[in-house]
Amino acid sequence: MDAPLRVLLVEDSAEDAALLVRCLKRSGYAPTSERVETAEGMQAALDRARWDIVFSDHRMPLFSALGALRVLRERDLDLPFIIVSGNIGPELVASAMQEGASDYVLKDDMSRVAPAVDRALRDVEERRRRREAERALKESEERFALAVRGSRDGLWDWNLLTGEAYYSGRLKEMLGFEEHELRGIEGFAAQIHEGDRERVWAALRDHLERRAPFDVELRLATKQGEHRWFCARGQALWDAAGAPTRIAGSLSDLTTRKHAEAELLSQLGLIRQQQEAIRLLSAPIIEVWEGVLTVPVLGALDGERAEVILDALLAAVSHAQCRQVILDVTGVASMEADTAEQLVRIVRALRLLGAHCIVVGIQPRAASAMVARGIDLSSITTLGNLRQALVRCIRAGGGAADAGGERSSGGRAAAALRRLP
């Protein structure tokens, strides 16, 4: 099928124009043509339609090929332009080519029309594609430049073959460097904190050798000597043999976030300390006298709190070599099955250290509820109140006052007992 071709003929001879059209038809084209012979006519034809190619006689009474080229240039039109002339010298050909002509054909050698048209159309198509590629590249570069200016991240690009490196202005600004400073891969490497270097290079090797993601947090020294936290991300390129040739990526400042995380961890640690202090205060261990400890328990006795009390009691009993421990649960609001289990667990653990544990202060309502629920505390010693427990401890330890009065532990115990209500 013949290829359609819109042809503008700048020609004062109708016969020569018709001859050219016949040549195009014989060469496999289906031309649609218009003939003009003045600058005004050419301007009007360009206004009326779009053209694929222009043929122009070199010299006409009212116009010329060089004039036609100027018309195209003024309109910034990139159209194939072929000069057709009966006689044209080398100097005129060179001048026309400099002005933008694609080719020339002598009228007595019309066999060159088809090759000239084919080549001119290919050239203009190549120029069009190149312009589109350049325009796309320019737009991409403009978007990239805009993204770089608008981004808070710094950008870097390393040539692994030459050691050359690119660092964006934002990256240099983040590290306190001027535009002309921070050169090469070594310049960046020198800023890595000594404690992070081995980890950073290991992550980089892992990416280059195993193609694992490169995403690492590190400390970098600024030009002023301050170490700040950053996140470096990158992606490498590999050649056909699998060898890395280039890696580029971004650098994000994490310093503010790291400070916030450190502050949060500090606050959480303080909260845990305060919670621990509150738990200890809610069940303080009191040494009534030598060898006897008492623990007033207030509020609920859940598993976590029982663990705290047990740990503290085991440490105190072991340290002071105590023989008697009194758990005062007067302040425990209700005695559920879980609470009873925790009491039994504490008593058994203390027994393993040789300490006898007495539970006092179970309220009548709680005792009734425990019986109704079938809760069994028969394995532990229970008494009504703290005074009864202290009396038993005195008797068990020979706590009557001796000749030394209140100087002995027994005497002090008796004195303490007298002060109880």
Short mmCIF file of C-alpha atoms in Angstrom, two decimals:
data_model
loop_
_atom_site.label_atom_id
_atom_site.label_comp_id
_atom_site.label_asym_id
_atom_site.label_seq_id
_atom_site.Cartn_x
_atom_site.Cartn_y
_atom_site.Cartn_z
CA MET A 1 0.00 0.00 0.00
CA ASP A 2 1.37 3.39 -1.00
CA ALA A 3 2.45 5.61 1.90
CA PRO A 4 0.49 8.86 2.16
CA LEU A 5 2.66 11.95 1.85
CA ARG A 6 1.59 15.59 2.19
CA VAL A 7 3.84 17.58 -0.14
CA LEU A 8 4.23 21.35 -0.31
CA LEU A 9 5.75 22.34 -3.68
CA VAL A 10 7.49 25.71 -3.86
CA GLU A 11 7.73 25.80 -7.65
CA ASP A 12 6.90 28.34 -10.36
CA SER A 13 6.60 25.65 -13.04
CA ALA A 14 3.42 23.58 -13.02
CA GLU A 15 5.03 21.04 -15.35
CA ASP A 16 8.03 20.53 -13.08
CA ALA A 17 5.69 20.17 -10.10
CA ALA A 18 3.62 17.53 -11.92
CA LEU A 19 6.78 15.65 -12.87
CA LEU A 20 7.86 15.55 -9.22
CA VAL A 21 4.47 14.23 -8.13
CA ARG A 22 4.66 11.44 -10.73
CA CYS A 23 8.12 10.47 -9.45
CA LEU A 24 6.76 10.20 -5.93
CA LYS A 25 3.89 8.00 -7.05
CA ARG A 26 6.26 5.67 -8.90
CA SER A 27 8.38 5.46 -5.72
CA GLY A 28 5.57 4.04 -3.58
CA TYR A 29 4.06 7.22 -2.17
CA ALA A 30 0.51 8.55 -2.41
CA PRO A 31 1.19 12.29 -2.45
CA THR A 32 -1.28 15.05 -1.66
CA SER A 33 0.27 18.26 -2.92
CA GLU A 34 -0.14 22.00 -3.22
CA ARG A 35 2.01 24.32 -5.34
CA VAL A 36 3.01 27.85 -4.30
CA GLU A 37 5.53 30.25 -5.82
CA THR A 38 5.72 33.19 -3.39
CA ALA A 39 6.51 33.74 0.29
CA GLU A 40 2.92 34.81 0.91
CA GLY A 41 1.58 31.70 -0.78
CA MET A 42 3.87 29.51 1.27
CA GLN A 43 2.79 31.24 4.51
CA ALA A 44 -0.86 30.69 3.62
CA ALA A 45 -0.29 27.02 2.77
CA LEU A 46 1.49 26.46 6.09
CA ASP A 47 -1.44 28.09 7.87
CA ARG A 48 -4.02 25.92 6.09
CA ALA A 49 -2.52 22.46 6.52
CA ARG A 50 0.18 20.28 7.98
CA TRP A 51 2.88 19.04 5.63
CA ASP A 52 5.25 16.09 5.65
CA ILE A 53 7.86 17.48 3.25
CA VAL A 54 8.73 20.60 1.24
CA PHE A 55 10.24 20.63 -2.27
CA SER A 56 11.53 23.95 -3.54
CA ASP A 57 13.03 25.17 -6.79
CA HIS A 58 16.32 26.88 -6.12
CA ARG A 59 15.57 30.08 -7.98
CA MET A 60 12.20 31.55 -9.05
CA PRO A 61 11.15 34.98 -10.30
CA LEU A 62 9.47 35.95 -7.00
CA PHE A 63 10.97 33.53 -4.47
CA SER A 64 13.90 31.20 -3.75
CA ALA A 65 14.81 28.07 -1.82
CA LEU A 66 16.78 30.11 0.73
CA GLY A 67 13.73 32.32 1.25
CA ALA A 68 11.54 29.26 1.78
CA LEU A 69 14.03 27.93 4.35
CA ARG A 70 13.83 31.23 6.23
CA VAL A 71 10.03 30.94 6.34
CA LEU A 72 10.30 27.50 7.95
CA ARG A 73 12.92 28.71 10.41
CA GLU A 74 10.80 31.70 11.44
CA ARG A 75 7.93 29.32 12.19
CA ASP A 76 10.28 26.90 13.99
CA LEU A 77 9.11 24.05 11.74
CA ASP A 78 11.30 20.99 11.35
CA LEU A 79 10.19 19.70 7.93
CA PRO A 80 12.28 17.80 5.39
CA PHE A 81 13.33 20.36 2.77
CA ILE A 82 14.66 19.19 -0.60
CA ILE A 83 15.92 21.60 -3.24
CA VAL A 84 15.08 20.73 -6.86
CA SER A 85 17.08 22.67 -9.41
CA GLY A 86 18.21 22.49 -12.99
CA ASN A 87 21.64 23.80 -12.10
CA ILE A 88 23.12 24.54 -8.65
CA GLY A 89 26.73 25.05 -7.70
CA PRO A 90 28.59 23.54 -4.75
CA GLU A 91 28.72 26.86 -2.88
CA LEU A 92 24.96 27.30 -3.14
CA VAL A 93 24.44 23.71 -2.00
CA ALA A 94 26.66 24.29 1.05
CA SER A 95 24.85 27.53 1.87
CA ALA A 96 21.46 25.82 1.60
CA MET A 97 22.58 22.94 3.82
CA GLN A 98 23.77 25.40 6.45
CA GLU A 99 20.34 27.05 6.32
CA GLY A 100 18.68 23.70 7.03
CA ALA A 101 18.07 21.98 3.69
CA SER A 102 17.88 18.18 3.86
CA ASP A 103 19.12 17.39 0.34
CA TYR A 104 19.07 18.55 -3.26
CA VAL A 105 18.04 16.87 -6.53
CA LEU A 106 18.90 17.94 -10.06
CA LYS A 107 15.95 18.07 -12.43
CA ASP A 108 17.77 15.97 -15.00
CA ASP A 109 18.32 13.19 -12.42
CA MET A 110 14.89 12.62 -10.86
CA SER A 111 15.87 9.05 -9.92
CA ARG A 112 17.34 10.54 -6.76
CA VAL A 113 13.96 11.83 -5.58
CA ALA A 114 12.85 8.63 -3.82
CA PRO A 115 16.15 8.00 -1.95
CA ALA A 116 16.32 11.66 -0.96
CA VAL A 117 12.74 11.59 0.37
CA ASP A 118 13.31 8.35 2.28
CA ARG A 119 16.47 9.68 3.91
CA ALA A 120 14.95 13.08 4.71
CA LEU A 121 11.89 11.49 6.34
CA ARG A 122 14.09 9.18 8.41
CA ASP A 123 16.26 12.09 9.50
CA VAL A 124 13.33 14.23 10.56
CA GLU A 125 11.77 11.29 12.43
CA GLU A 126 15.07 10.69 14.21
CA ARG A 127 15.26 14.36 15.15
CA ARG A 128 11.68 14.23 16.41
CA ARG A 129 12.42 11.21 18.59
CA ARG A 130 15.59 12.82 19.87
CA ARG A 131 13.70 16.00 20.76
CA GLU A 132 11.05 13.97 22.58
CA ALA A 133 13.73 12.07 24.46
CA GLU A 134 15.53 15.30 25.33
CA ARG A 135 12.26 16.87 26.42
CA ALA A 136 11.40 13.84 28.56
CA LEU A 137 14.91 13.90 30.03
CA LYS A 138 14.63 17.60 30.77
CA GLU A 139 11.25 17.10 32.45
CA SER A 140 12.68 14.21 34.45
CA GLU A 141 15.68 16.28 35.49
CA GLU A 142 13.41 19.17 36.45
CA ARG A 143 11.22 16.85 38.52
CA PHE A 144 14.31 15.37 40.13
CA ALA A 145 15.74 18.81 40.87
CA LEU A 146 12.40 19.94 42.30
CA ALA A 147 12.17 16.80 44.43
CA VAL A 148 15.72 17.35 45.68
CA ARG A 149 14.98 20.97 46.58
CA GLY A 150 11.71 20.07 48.27
CA SER A 151 12.96 16.98 50.07
CA ARG A 152 14.36 17.08 53.57
CA ASP A 153 16.57 14.11 52.67
CA GLY A 154 20.07 14.25 51.25
CA LEU A 155 21.00 12.30 48.13
CA TRP A 156 24.24 10.47 47.35
CA ASP A 157 25.61 8.57 44.35
CA TRP A 158 28.83 6.54 44.38
CA ASN A 159 30.75 5.28 41.34
CA LEU A 160 32.26 2.08 42.70
CA LEU A 161 34.67 1.77 39.77
CA THR A 162 36.30 5.20 40.07
CA GLY A 163 35.60 6.11 43.69
CA GLU A 164 33.92 9.32 42.57
CA ALA A 165 30.87 10.46 44.51
CA TYR A 166 28.02 12.94 44.24
CA TYR A 167 26.43 14.48 47.33
CA SER A 168 23.44 16.79 47.06
CA GLY A 169 23.53 20.24 48.57
CA ARG A 170 20.96 19.15 51.14
CA LEU A 171 23.17 16.26 52.30
CA LYS A 172 26.16 18.56 52.71
CA GLU A 173 23.97 21.05 54.56
CA MET A 174 22.80 18.29 56.94
CA LEU A 175 26.44 17.58 57.81
CA GLY A 176 27.45 21.24 57.99
CA PHE A 177 29.63 21.24 54.87
CA GLU A 178 29.92 23.86 52.15
CA GLU A 179 29.09 23.02 48.53
CA HIS A 180 32.75 22.52 47.57
CA GLU A 181 33.48 20.24 50.56
CA LEU A 182 32.91 16.51 51.21
CA ARG A 183 34.56 14.75 48.26
CA GLY A 184 34.67 11.10 47.24
CA ILE A 185 33.52 7.96 49.02
CA GLU A 186 36.36 8.32 51.52
CA GLY A 187 35.11 11.75 52.56
CA PHE A 188 31.77 10.31 53.60
CA ALA A 189 33.30 7.21 55.21
CA ALA A 190 35.45 9.41 57.45
CA GLN A 191 32.29 10.90 59.01
CA ILE A 192 30.88 7.53 60.15
CA HIS A 193 31.01 7.02 63.91
CA GLU A 194 33.69 4.52 64.89
CA GLY A 195 31.16 2.39 66.73
CA ASP A 196 28.97 2.07 63.61
CA ARG A 197 31.54 1.54 60.85
CA GLU A 198 31.79 -2.24 61.00
CA ARG A 199 27.99 -2.61 61.00
CA VAL A 200 27.52 -0.13 58.13
CA TRP A 201 30.17 -1.73 55.92
CA ALA A 202 28.77 -5.19 56.68
CA ALA A 203 25.32 -4.03 55.55
CA LEU A 204 26.83 -2.49 52.41
CA ARG A 205 28.74 -5.69 51.57
CA ASP A 206 25.58 -7.70 52.12
CA HIS A 207 23.76 -5.49 49.62
CA LEU A 208 26.51 -5.54 46.99
CA GLU A 209 27.23 -9.27 47.28
CA ARG A 210 23.83 -10.75 48.15
CA ARG A 211 21.58 -7.89 46.96
CA ALA A 212 19.96 -7.62 50.36
CA PRO A 213 18.21 -4.28 51.01
CA PHE A 214 20.57 -1.54 52.17
CA ASP A 215 18.76 0.31 54.95
CA VAL A 216 20.89 1.14 57.97
CA GLU A 217 20.82 3.58 60.87
CA LEU A 218 24.14 5.18 61.73
CA ARG A 219 25.80 8.13 63.40
CA LEU A 220 27.66 10.67 61.29
CA ALA A 221 29.93 13.44 62.49
CA THR A 222 29.10 16.91 61.27
CA LYS A 223 31.84 19.31 60.24
CA GLN A 224 31.51 20.87 63.70
CA GLY A 225 32.15 17.50 65.39
CA GLU A 226 28.62 16.76 66.56
CA HIS A 227 27.41 13.19 66.02
CA ARG A 228 23.88 12.97 64.64
CA TRP A 229 21.70 9.97 63.82
CA PHE A 230 20.79 9.23 60.19
CA CYS A 231 19.14 6.53 58.11
CA ALA A 232 20.99 5.62 54.90
CA ARG A 233 19.14 3.77 52.15
CA GLY A 234 20.62 2.76 48.80
CA GLN A 235 20.27 0.70 45.65
CA ALA A 236 23.18 -0.62 43.60
CA LEU A 237 23.59 -1.36 39.90
CA TRP A 238 25.40 -4.46 38.66
CA ASP A 239 27.02 -5.15 35.29
CA ALA A 240 26.36 -8.20 33.10
CA ALA A 241 28.91 -10.21 35.08
CA GLY A 242 27.16 -9.41 38.36
CA ALA A 243 29.80 -6.99 39.63
CA PRO A 244 28.48 -3.84 41.36
CA THR A 245 29.32 -0.65 39.50
CA ARG A 246 27.30 2.04 41.23
CA ILE A 247 25.13 2.66 44.26
CA ALA A 248 22.90 5.64 44.97
CA GLY A 249 20.50 6.48 47.74
CA SER A 250 19.21 8.90 50.34
CA LEU A 251 20.13 10.09 53.82
CA SER A 252 17.46 11.00 56.39
CA ASP A 253 18.14 12.81 59.66
CA LEU A 254 16.86 10.74 62.61
CA THR A 255 18.37 12.82 65.40
CA THR A 256 15.11 14.35 66.61
CA ARG A 257 13.38 10.97 66.55
CA LYS A 258 16.27 9.28 68.35
CA HIS A 259 16.24 11.94 71.07
CA ALA A 260 12.49 11.49 71.43
CA GLU A 261 12.91 7.71 71.66
CA ALA A 262 15.62 8.09 74.30
CA GLU A 263 13.42 10.46 76.28
CA LEU A 264 10.51 8.04 75.98
CA LEU A 265 12.66 5.12 77.17
CA SER A 266 13.88 7.22 80.07
CA GLN A 267 10.31 8.12 81.02
CA LEU A 268 9.21 4.49 80.72
CA GLY A 269 12.11 3.44 82.93
CA LEU A 270 11.14 6.06 85.49
CA ILE A 271 7.53 4.90 85.36
CA ARG A 272 8.62 1.30 85.94
CA GLN A 273 10.75 2.40 88.89
CA GLN A 274 7.82 4.33 90.32
CA GLN A 275 5.50 1.38 89.81
CA GLU A 276 8.00 -0.88 91.54
CA ALA A 277 8.29 1.58 94.42
CA ILE A 278 4.51 1.77 94.70
CA ARG A 279 4.26 -2.02 94.75
CA LEU A 280 6.92 -2.23 97.45
CA LEU A 281 5.26 0.51 99.49
CA SER A 282 1.91 -1.26 99.21
CA ALA A 283 3.46 -4.26 101.02
CA PRO A 284 6.41 -2.99 103.11
CA ILE A 285 8.56 -5.51 104.96
CA ILE A 286 8.97 -4.51 108.61
CA GLU A 287 11.43 -6.19 110.98
CA VAL A 288 9.48 -6.16 114.24
CA TRP A 289 12.47 -7.51 116.12
CA GLU A 290 15.35 -9.79 115.39
CA GLY A 291 14.21 -12.86 113.50
CA VAL A 292 10.61 -11.69 112.99
CA LEU A 293 9.25 -9.90 109.88
CA THR A 294 5.77 -8.61 109.26
CA VAL A 295 4.24 -7.60 105.93
CA PRO A 296 1.00 -5.58 105.90
CA VAL A 297 -0.74 -6.27 102.57
CA LEU A 298 -3.17 -3.65 101.27
CA GLY A 299 -5.51 -3.98 98.30
CA ALA A 300 -5.74 -6.88 95.87
CA LEU A 301 -3.18 -9.68 95.91
CA ASP A 302 -2.82 -10.73 92.28
CA GLY A 303 -0.10 -12.86 90.73
CA GLU A 304 2.19 -9.96 89.81
CA ARG A 305 1.99 -8.38 93.24
CA ALA A 306 2.42 -11.72 94.99
CA GLU A 307 5.60 -12.23 92.93
CA VAL A 308 6.95 -8.88 94.12
CA ILE A 309 6.16 -9.67 97.77
CA LEU A 310 7.62 -13.16 97.51
CA ASP A 311 10.86 -11.96 95.91
CA ALA A 312 11.29 -9.27 98.55
CA LEU A 313 10.47 -11.67 101.41
CA LEU A 314 12.84 -14.37 100.19
CA ALA A 315 15.66 -11.84 99.97
CA ALA A 316 14.88 -10.40 103.43
CA VAL A 317 14.53 -13.82 105.10
CA SER A 318 17.76 -15.05 103.56
CA HIS A 319 19.66 -11.89 104.48
CA ALA A 320 18.41 -11.57 108.08
CA GLN A 321 18.07 -15.32 108.79
CA CYS A 322 14.51 -14.74 109.99
CA ARG A 323 12.55 -17.56 111.59
CA GLN A 324 9.08 -16.01 111.66
CA VAL A 325 7.10 -14.08 109.03
CA ILE A 326 3.69 -12.54 109.59
CA LEU A 327 1.50 -11.76 106.56
CA ASP A 328 -1.15 -9.27 107.65
CA VAL A 329 -4.02 -9.34 105.11
CA THR A 330 -6.31 -7.10 107.14
CA GLY A 331 -6.23 -4.60 104.26
CA VAL A 332 -7.13 -7.15 101.56
CA ALA A 333 -10.68 -6.33 100.51
CA SER A 334 -11.75 -9.79 99.34
CA MET A 335 -10.28 -13.25 99.55
CA GLU A 336 -10.86 -15.03 96.24
CA ALA A 337 -9.48 -18.41 95.20
CA ASP A 338 -6.60 -16.75 93.34
CA THR A 339 -5.69 -14.74 96.45
CA ALA A 340 -5.67 -17.88 98.60
CA GLU A 341 -3.45 -19.64 96.06
CA GLN A 342 -0.96 -16.77 96.19
CA LEU A 343 -0.88 -16.91 100.01
CA VAL A 344 -0.23 -20.66 99.96
CA ARG A 345 2.54 -20.19 97.39
CA ILE A 346 4.25 -17.54 99.54
CA VAL A 347 3.99 -19.68 102.69
CA ARG A 348 5.45 -22.74 100.97
CA ALA A 349 8.35 -20.80 99.49
CA LEU A 350 9.23 -19.28 102.87
CA ARG A 351 9.02 -22.70 104.48
CA LEU A 352 11.76 -23.93 102.16
CA LEU A 353 14.06 -21.29 103.68
CA GLY A 354 13.22 -22.46 107.22
CA ALA A 355 10.85 -19.59 108.05
CA HIS A 356 7.44 -20.17 109.59
CA CYS A 357 4.72 -17.97 108.08
CA ILE A 358 1.56 -16.86 109.89
CA VAL A 359 -1.35 -15.26 108.02
CA VAL A 360 -3.43 -12.85 110.07
CA GLY A 361 -6.32 -10.47 109.48
CA ILE A 362 -8.70 -12.56 107.37
CA GLN A 363 -12.01 -10.73 107.80
CA PRO A 364 -15.13 -12.64 108.92
CA ARG A 365 -16.98 -11.96 105.66
CA ALA A 366 -13.97 -13.13 103.65
CA ALA A 367 -13.66 -16.26 105.83
CA SER A 368 -17.35 -17.07 105.25
CA ALA A 369 -16.98 -16.60 101.50
CA MET A 370 -13.91 -18.84 101.43
CA VAL A 371 -15.75 -21.63 103.22
CA ALA A 372 -18.68 -21.27 100.80
CA ARG A 373 -16.32 -21.55 97.84
CA GLY A 374 -14.46 -24.50 99.32
CA ILE A 375 -11.15 -22.66 99.60
CA ASP A 376 -8.78 -24.63 101.82
CA LEU A 377 -6.09 -22.84 103.88
CA SER A 378 -5.56 -25.70 106.32
CA SER A 379 -1.94 -26.07 105.24
CA ILE A 380 -0.98 -22.65 106.64
CA THR A 381 -1.17 -21.08 110.10
CA THR A 382 -3.85 -18.39 110.42
CA LEU A 383 -4.61 -16.14 113.38
CA GLY A 384 -7.10 -13.40 113.99
CA ASN A 385 -4.82 -10.39 114.28
CA LEU A 386 -1.25 -9.15 114.45
CA ARG A 387 -1.13 -9.16 118.27
CA GLN A 388 -1.92 -12.88 118.43
CA ALA A 389 0.77 -13.60 115.87
CA LEU A 390 3.37 -11.59 117.78
CA VAL A 391 2.51 -13.42 120.99
CA ARG A 392 3.04 -16.73 119.26
CA CYS A 393 6.35 -15.54 117.83
CA ILE A 394 7.51 -14.45 121.29
CA ARG A 395 6.62 -17.79 122.76
CA ALA A 396 8.22 -19.68 119.92
CA GLY A 397 11.43 -17.68 120.32
CA GLY A 398 11.55 -17.57 124.10
CA GLY A 399 10.58 -13.93 124.03
CA ALA A 400 9.98 -13.28 127.77
CA ALA A 401 12.01 -10.40 129.18
CA ASP A 402 15.27 -11.58 130.76
CA ALA A 403 17.48 -10.10 133.42
CA GLY A 404 18.71 -7.57 130.96
CA GLY A 405 15.24 -6.08 130.70
CA GLU A 406 14.50 -4.86 127.22
CA ARG A 407 18.05 -5.21 125.95
CA SER A 408 17.44 -8.73 124.58
CA SER A 409 15.35 -9.40 121.49
CA GLY A 410 12.76 -11.08 123.68
CA GLY A 411 12.59 -8.05 125.95
CA ARG A 412 12.23 -5.73 122.99
CA ALA A 413 9.49 -7.97 121.62
CA ALA A 414 7.60 -7.87 124.87
CA ALA A 415 7.92 -4.11 125.00
CA ALA A 416 6.69 -3.83 121.43
CA LEU A 417 3.77 -6.09 122.25
CA ARG A 418 2.75 -3.88 125.17
CA ARG A 419 2.57 -0.91 122.81
CA LEU A 420 0.08 -2.68 120.52
CA PRO A 421 -3.58 -1.85 121.05
#
